[in-house]
Short mmCIF file of C-alpha atoms in Angstrom, two decimals:
data_model
loop_
_atom_site.label_atom_id
_atom_site.label_comp_id
_atom_site.label_asym_id
_atom_site.label_seq_id
_atom_site.Cartn_x
_atom_site.Cartn_y
_atom_site.Cartn_z
CA MET A 16 9.28 -17.61 18.97
CA ASP A 17 11.03 -15.03 21.10
CA ASN A 18 8.30 -12.35 20.68
CA ARG A 19 10.80 -9.76 19.36
CA ASP A 20 9.28 -6.85 17.58
CA VAL A 21 9.50 -7.35 13.81
CA PHE A 22 8.47 -3.72 13.42
CA PRO A 23 10.80 -1.57 15.60
CA ASP A 24 9.84 1.97 16.51
CA ARG A 25 8.97 3.74 13.25
CA GLY A 26 10.17 7.13 14.53
CA ASN A 27 9.22 9.77 11.93
CA MET A 28 9.13 7.44 8.95
CA TRP A 29 5.54 8.23 8.09
CA THR A 30 5.79 11.99 8.39
CA PHE A 31 4.70 13.86 5.27
CA SER A 32 5.09 17.52 4.55
CA ALA A 33 4.72 18.82 1.04
CA ASP A 34 3.72 21.72 -1.10
CA VAL A 35 2.17 20.96 -4.48
CA GLY A 36 4.94 20.20 -6.98
CA ASN A 37 5.56 22.49 -9.91
CA GLY A 38 5.09 19.61 -12.33
CA GLY A 39 6.75 18.62 -15.57
CA SER A 40 10.35 18.87 -14.34
CA GLY A 41 10.75 15.43 -12.89
CA ASP A 42 12.25 16.87 -9.71
CA GLY A 43 9.38 16.03 -7.43
CA GLY A 44 8.37 19.66 -6.89
CA SER A 45 8.95 20.89 -3.35
CA GLY A 46 7.59 17.89 -1.54
CA ILE A 47 9.69 16.69 1.42
CA VAL A 48 9.23 13.34 3.01
CA GLY A 49 11.04 12.33 6.16
CA PHE A 50 11.82 8.71 7.01
CA GLY A 51 13.48 7.42 10.16
CA ASN A 52 15.77 4.38 10.22
CA VAL A 53 14.07 1.03 9.93
CA GLY A 54 15.19 -2.43 10.99
CA PHE A 55 13.31 -5.72 10.88
CA GLY A 56 15.10 -8.02 13.31
CA ASP A 57 17.13 -11.02 12.29
CA GLY A 58 14.53 -12.68 10.09
CA GLY A 59 14.20 -15.71 12.39
CA SER A 60 12.41 -18.95 11.60
CA ALA A 61 8.62 -18.87 11.29
CA GLY A 62 8.29 -22.45 12.55
CA ASP A 63 5.05 -24.41 12.17
CA ALA A 64 2.91 -22.54 14.75
CA ASP A 65 -0.03 -20.41 13.65
CA PRO A 66 0.87 -16.81 14.58
CA PHE A 67 -2.74 -15.65 14.10
CA ALA A 68 -5.80 -15.89 16.39
CA VAL A 69 -9.46 -15.86 15.40
CA THR A 70 -11.02 -13.70 18.11
CA ALA A 71 -14.52 -13.45 16.65
CA GLY A 72 -16.47 -15.58 14.20
CA ASP A 73 -16.28 -19.27 13.42
CA PRO A 74 -12.68 -20.48 13.80
CA SER A 75 -13.29 -23.09 11.09
CA GLY A 76 -13.47 -20.19 8.61
CA ALA A 77 -9.66 -20.07 8.54
CA VAL A 78 -7.16 -22.96 8.29
CA TRP A 79 -3.48 -22.78 9.04
CA ASN A 80 -1.22 -24.45 6.48
CA GLU A 81 1.97 -25.56 8.20
CA VAL A 82 3.79 -26.21 4.91
CA SER A 83 3.28 -22.77 3.34
CA HIS A 84 2.99 -20.90 6.65
CA THR A 85 -0.24 -19.40 5.39
CA LEU A 86 -3.59 -18.76 7.05
CA VAL A 87 -6.16 -19.63 4.37
CA VAL A 88 -9.45 -17.81 4.87
CA ARG A 89 -12.30 -19.85 3.50
CA PRO A 90 -14.89 -18.48 1.04
CA GLY A 91 -17.36 -16.10 2.65
CA ALA A 92 -15.83 -16.26 6.15
CA VAL A 93 -16.71 -13.52 8.61
CA LEU A 94 -13.84 -13.26 11.08
CA THR A 95 -11.83 -11.03 13.36
CA LEU A 96 -8.10 -11.73 13.34
CA SER A 97 -5.35 -10.71 15.76
CA MET A 98 -1.96 -12.04 16.70
CA ALA A 99 -1.69 -15.24 18.75
CA SER A 100 -0.06 -15.41 22.16
CA GLY A 101 3.70 -15.14 21.74
CA TYR A 102 3.33 -13.20 18.51
CA GLU A 103 1.99 -9.91 19.87
CA ASN A 104 4.85 -8.03 18.22
CA GLY A 105 4.17 -9.57 14.82
CA THR A 106 5.32 -12.35 12.51
CA ASP A 107 8.06 -12.40 9.86
CA GLY A 108 6.88 -15.71 8.42
CA GLY A 109 3.11 -16.08 8.53
CA ARG A 110 0.86 -14.78 5.72
CA ILE A 111 -2.88 -14.55 4.99
CA VAL A 112 -4.65 -15.66 1.82
CA VAL A 113 -8.33 -14.89 1.18
CA GLU A 114 -9.48 -17.86 -0.91
CA ASP A 115 -12.74 -16.47 -2.38
CA GLY A 116 -14.17 -13.39 -0.71
CA ALA A 117 -14.47 -12.67 3.01
CA HIS A 118 -15.38 -10.07 5.63
CA LEU A 119 -12.31 -9.60 7.82
CA THR A 120 -11.71 -7.37 10.78
CA LEU A 121 -8.02 -6.81 11.56
CA ASP A 122 -7.30 -6.13 15.22
CA GLY A 123 -3.58 -5.61 15.57
CA VAL A 124 -2.42 -7.93 12.76
CA ARG A 125 1.30 -7.31 12.08
CA ILE A 126 3.01 -9.13 9.24
CA ASN A 127 6.47 -8.38 7.85
CA VAL A 128 7.56 -10.86 5.13
CA SER A 129 9.62 -8.30 3.21
CA ALA A 130 12.76 -10.48 3.48
CA ARG A 131 11.26 -12.59 0.68
CA ARG A 132 10.63 -10.81 -2.66
CA ASP A 133 7.82 -13.21 -3.62
CA ALA A 134 5.88 -13.12 -0.32
CA ALA A 135 2.60 -11.22 0.00
CA ALA A 136 1.50 -10.41 3.54
CA LEU A 137 -2.21 -10.52 2.66
CA LEU A 138 -3.37 -11.80 -0.72
CA VAL A 139 -6.92 -11.66 -2.10
CA ASP A 140 -6.92 -14.70 -4.39
CA SER A 141 -10.51 -14.31 -5.56
CA GLY A 142 -13.77 -12.56 -4.70
CA ARG A 143 -14.46 -9.37 -2.73
CA LEU A 144 -12.68 -8.55 0.53
CA ASP A 145 -14.47 -6.28 3.00
CA LEU A 146 -11.73 -5.20 5.38
CA VAL A 147 -12.52 -3.52 8.69
CA LEU A 148 -9.78 -1.95 10.90
CA ALA A 149 -10.79 -2.47 14.52
CA ALA A 150 -11.05 0.61 16.70
CA GLY A 151 -7.67 1.54 18.15
CA SER A 152 -5.86 -1.19 16.20
CA ASP A 153 -2.47 -0.81 14.53
CA ASN A 154 -2.23 -3.21 11.53
CA ARG A 155 0.85 -3.63 9.34
CA LEU A 156 1.16 -5.60 6.13
CA TRP A 157 4.65 -5.50 4.69
CA SER A 158 5.43 -7.67 1.69
CA GLY A 159 8.43 -8.59 -0.46
CA ALA A 160 9.44 -6.26 -3.24
CA ASP A 161 7.69 -8.17 -6.05
CA ARG A 162 4.33 -8.19 -4.23
CA ALA A 163 1.87 -5.62 -2.92
CA GLY A 164 1.62 -5.06 0.82
CA LEU A 165 -2.13 -5.64 0.60
CA GLU A 166 -2.51 -7.46 -2.71
CA ASN A 167 -5.96 -7.51 -4.25
CA GLY A 168 -5.01 -7.25 -7.90
CA GLU A 169 -8.32 -6.50 -9.61
CA HIS A 170 -10.50 -8.16 -7.00
CA GLU A 171 -12.80 -5.77 -5.21
CA LEU A 172 -11.38 -4.40 -1.96
CA VAL A 173 -13.31 -2.16 0.48
CA ILE A 174 -11.54 -0.76 3.55
CA VAL A 175 -13.39 0.84 6.42
CA ALA A 176 -12.47 1.56 10.03
CA ALA A 177 -14.35 1.11 13.25
CA GLY A 178 -14.44 4.30 15.29
CA PRO A 179 -14.51 7.90 13.96
CA ARG A 180 -14.67 7.93 10.16
CA HIS A 181 -12.15 10.58 9.51
CA GLY A 182 -9.15 9.15 11.37
CA VAL A 183 -8.74 12.15 13.65
CA ALA A 184 -9.45 10.59 17.07
CA ARG A 185 -6.96 8.45 18.86
CA ASN A 186 -8.95 5.24 18.72
CA VAL A 187 -9.43 5.04 14.95
CA GLY A 188 -8.18 1.88 13.14
CA ARG A 189 -4.85 2.14 11.31
CA LEU A 190 -3.26 0.20 8.43
CA SER A 191 0.28 0.37 7.05
CA ALA A 192 0.65 -1.59 3.77
CA CYS A 193 4.01 -1.63 2.08
CA SER A 194 5.99 -3.33 -0.69
CA TYR A 195 9.46 -2.96 0.76
CA SER A 196 13.15 -3.66 0.21
CA ALA A 197 16.13 -2.40 2.16
CA SER A 198 18.58 -3.29 -0.63
CA GLU A 199 16.84 -3.89 -4.02
CA ASP A 200 14.36 -2.33 -6.45
CA VAL A 201 10.71 -2.42 -5.35
CA ASP A 202 8.18 -3.48 -7.98
CA GLY A 203 4.92 -4.01 -6.06
CA ALA A 204 2.34 -1.47 -4.90
CA GLY A 205 1.53 -0.68 -1.30
CA ILE A 206 -2.11 -1.56 -1.93
CA GLY A 207 -3.11 -3.05 -5.26
CA GLY A 208 -1.03 -5.01 -7.77
CA ALA A 209 2.13 -7.10 -7.63
CA LYS A 210 4.88 -6.70 -10.20
CA GLY A 211 3.25 -6.80 -13.65
CA GLU A 212 -0.25 -6.75 -12.14
CA ARG A 213 -2.96 -4.13 -12.32
CA GLY A 214 -4.27 -2.77 -9.06
CA ALA A 215 -7.95 -1.77 -9.24
CA ASN A 216 -11.37 -1.72 -7.65
CA ILE A 217 -10.23 -0.23 -4.32
CA THR A 218 -12.49 1.75 -2.03
CA ILE A 219 -11.35 3.46 1.20
CA ASN A 220 -13.94 4.82 3.60
CA GLY A 221 -12.24 5.76 6.82
CA GLY A 222 -9.28 5.02 8.99
CA VAL A 223 -5.64 6.04 8.86
CA ILE A 224 -4.18 4.35 5.78
CA GLU A 225 -0.49 4.42 4.78
CA ALA A 226 0.41 2.67 1.51
CA PHE A 227 3.93 2.70 0.06
CA ALA A 228 6.13 1.21 -2.59
CA ARG A 229 9.37 1.81 -0.68
CA ALA A 230 12.99 1.17 -1.68
CA ASP A 231 15.64 2.26 0.80
CA ARG A 232 18.72 1.90 -1.46
CA HIS A 233 17.56 1.37 -5.03
CA ASN A 234 14.57 2.43 -7.22
CA ALA A 235 10.82 2.22 -6.56
CA TYR A 236 8.57 1.22 -9.47
CA GLY A 237 5.19 0.43 -7.93
CA ALA A 238 2.42 2.86 -6.98
CA GLY A 239 1.47 3.63 -3.40
CA ILE A 240 -2.11 2.64 -4.28
CA GLY A 241 -2.66 1.07 -7.70
CA GLY A 242 -0.54 -0.81 -10.16
CA GLY A 243 2.72 -2.72 -9.74
CA ARG A 244 5.63 -2.18 -12.05
CA GLY A 245 4.50 -2.18 -15.69
CA SER A 246 0.79 -2.01 -14.85
CA ASP A 247 -2.14 0.34 -14.49
CA GLY A 248 -4.05 1.50 -11.41
CA GLY A 249 -7.73 2.27 -11.71
CA ASN A 250 -11.18 2.44 -10.27
CA VAL A 251 -9.92 3.81 -6.97
CA LEU A 252 -12.36 5.69 -4.69
CA ILE A 253 -11.45 7.53 -1.46
CA GLY A 254 -14.50 8.64 0.42
CA SER A 255 -13.10 9.49 3.81
CA GLY A 256 -10.22 8.87 6.18
CA THR A 257 -6.61 9.98 6.39
CA VAL A 258 -4.77 8.41 3.44
CA THR A 259 -1.08 8.71 2.62
CA ALA A 260 0.08 6.93 -0.57
CA GLY A 261 3.57 7.15 -1.96
CA CYS A 262 6.20 5.74 -4.27
CA ARG A 263 9.41 6.29 -2.32
CA ALA A 264 13.06 5.75 -3.19
CA SER A 265 15.23 6.97 -0.32
CA ARG A 266 18.46 6.90 -2.45
CA GLY A 267 17.29 6.13 -5.96
CA MET A 268 14.52 7.08 -8.37
CA ALA A 269 10.76 6.91 -7.92
CA TYR A 270 8.91 5.83 -11.10
CA GLY A 271 5.42 4.99 -9.86
CA ALA A 272 2.56 7.31 -8.96
CA GLY A 273 1.33 7.95 -5.43
CA ILE A 274 -2.14 6.83 -6.48
CA GLY A 275 -2.49 5.34 -9.98
CA GLY A 276 -0.03 3.57 -12.28
CA GLY A 277 3.24 1.90 -11.56
CA TYR A 278 6.22 2.47 -13.88
CA GLY A 279 4.82 2.25 -17.47
CA GLY A 280 1.27 2.14 -16.11
CA SER A 281 -1.60 4.62 -16.41
CA GLY A 282 -3.95 5.97 -13.74
CA THR A 283 -7.63 5.88 -14.67
CA ASP A 284 -10.99 6.35 -12.95
CA ILE A 285 -9.58 7.71 -9.67
CA THR A 286 -12.03 9.66 -7.46
CA ILE A 287 -11.41 11.51 -4.19
CA ARG A 288 -14.67 12.62 -2.53
CA GLY A 289 -13.49 13.31 1.01
CA GLY A 290 -10.89 12.80 3.65
CA GLU A 291 -7.33 14.06 4.03
CA VAL A 292 -5.22 12.58 1.20
CA ALA A 293 -1.49 12.88 0.58
CA ALA A 294 -0.17 11.33 -2.66
CA TRP A 295 3.39 11.58 -3.88
CA SER A 296 6.16 10.16 -6.03
CA ARG A 297 9.48 10.96 -4.38
CA GLY A 298 12.99 9.80 -5.09
CA LEU A 299 16.31 11.30 -4.04
CA GLN A 300 17.60 11.05 -7.63
CA GLY A 301 14.34 11.84 -9.37
CA SER A 302 10.55 11.76 -8.97
CA TYR A 303 8.96 10.68 -12.25
CA GLY A 304 5.45 9.49 -11.44
CA ALA A 305 2.51 11.77 -10.78
CA GLY A 306 1.14 12.36 -7.34
CA VAL A 307 -2.22 11.11 -8.65
CA GLY A 308 -2.29 9.64 -12.18
CA GLY A 309 0.31 7.81 -14.30
CA GLY A 310 3.67 6.42 -13.52
CA GLN A 311 6.64 7.29 -15.76
CA SER A 312 6.06 5.99 -19.28
CA ASP A 313 8.20 3.01 -20.29
CA ASP A 314 8.25 4.38 -23.85
CA LEU A 315 11.44 6.44 -23.90
CA PHE A 316 10.77 10.15 -24.56
CA GLY A 317 7.03 9.55 -24.94
CA GLY A 318 4.76 8.80 -27.86
CA GLY A 319 3.23 5.66 -26.35
CA THR A 320 0.18 5.05 -24.19
CA GLY A 321 1.88 4.19 -20.88
CA GLY A 322 1.85 6.69 -18.03
CA MET A 323 -1.44 8.35 -19.02
CA ALA A 324 -4.00 9.86 -16.70
CA ARG A 325 -7.69 9.48 -17.52
CA ARG A 326 -10.92 10.38 -15.65
CA ILE A 327 -9.45 11.65 -12.41
CA THR A 328 -11.83 13.60 -10.15
CA VAL A 329 -11.06 15.43 -6.92
CA ALA A 330 -14.50 16.45 -5.78
CA GLY A 331 -14.06 16.88 -2.02
CA GLY A 332 -11.75 16.50 0.90
CA ARG A 333 -8.21 17.85 0.84
CA LEU A 334 -5.42 16.61 -1.41
CA ARG A 335 -1.71 17.28 -1.08
CA ALA A 336 0.13 15.87 -4.10
CA SER A 337 3.63 16.06 -5.58
CA GLY A 338 5.71 14.27 -8.17
CA ASN A 339 6.45 14.86 -11.80
CA VAL A 340 3.11 16.63 -11.70
CA PRO A 341 0.61 16.75 -8.79
CA VAL A 342 -2.28 15.33 -10.84
CA GLY A 343 -1.89 14.00 -14.39
CA SER A 344 0.44 11.85 -16.51
CA GLY A 345 3.84 10.61 -15.43
CA LEU A 346 7.05 11.72 -17.12
CA TRP A 347 6.83 11.08 -20.89
CA GLY A 348 3.35 9.72 -20.43
CA GLY A 349 0.46 10.04 -22.80
CA GLU A 350 -1.95 12.97 -22.77
CA SER A 351 -4.02 13.61 -19.66
CA ARG A 352 -7.80 13.69 -20.22
CA ASP A 353 -10.89 14.28 -18.17
CA ILE A 354 -9.10 15.68 -15.10
CA SER A 355 -11.37 17.57 -12.71
CA VAL A 356 -10.18 19.23 -9.51
CA ALA A 357 -12.78 21.16 -7.53
CA ALA A 358 -11.84 24.55 -6.17
CA GLY A 359 -10.41 24.45 -2.62
CA THR A 360 -9.56 20.77 -2.63
CA MET A 361 -5.80 21.08 -3.29
CA ALA A 362 -3.76 22.04 -0.26
#
């Protein structure tokens, strides 16, 4: 391992500036998202060495599998993970699988396996994952285009951050989770479901969270937070923190919601109670998912049930949203119902 950085300087790639979209036109409103150039090194060999270090907790709670290059977290483990010596800049081969529930603290964990479409950086295979972002830590989970960056499916996921709750101070924990491809369509969510998989039961209470389905040259179909391509996103709660969630196609079309359904999927039971939240669907050639709600319907010209928005509540915090509509159904999606946005919460 040559300790090269598998995540070069991100420049302005996370910068978000948007007004609320006009909705209904499929043009993404007036939202503007700026991304710098991204490179990921030469994709070198992962080898057999474990790139992760257990820095707190019982080391026997995690076992390195040399064949699959996977750190398997045993049921109920309580651990703090960071990068091992020689891997401080990250790994482009190692992955983490939570076998059946765990309490994990990430302290500078950096995984970029986006060169493989079927590779998930962190997979919750079963049970509930309580995920803590260590104070001052920068954690990055980048997966292949068929998988979610942080893939919990419908297993319960709770994310909190050590340090100030609202992500304003310098030492708050940070997480970037991304389903990414430089050259192909992207079908997974940033946080939530893989291609064809629902993303649900997600709670965020603090930290700086960035979650993207991102395609640099083709189309993006997954949600930022929620469902993968063809699937719903639901039971999402944001209580605090600074959260940016987007479906982004730098040169193509964006079909998923920022928070909610992927292409053909609906967004249901989504609640924002606090924090600073930016949610958008943005493609150079078209923005067809909602900021919060449904992705574009897969039933041409509507009439089906895909892409609906149901039981979405913005009760507190500040929300900036853009896409086919800021909050509601995706293009050609079914009827929006039970949408509640409190006065003063939309920026």
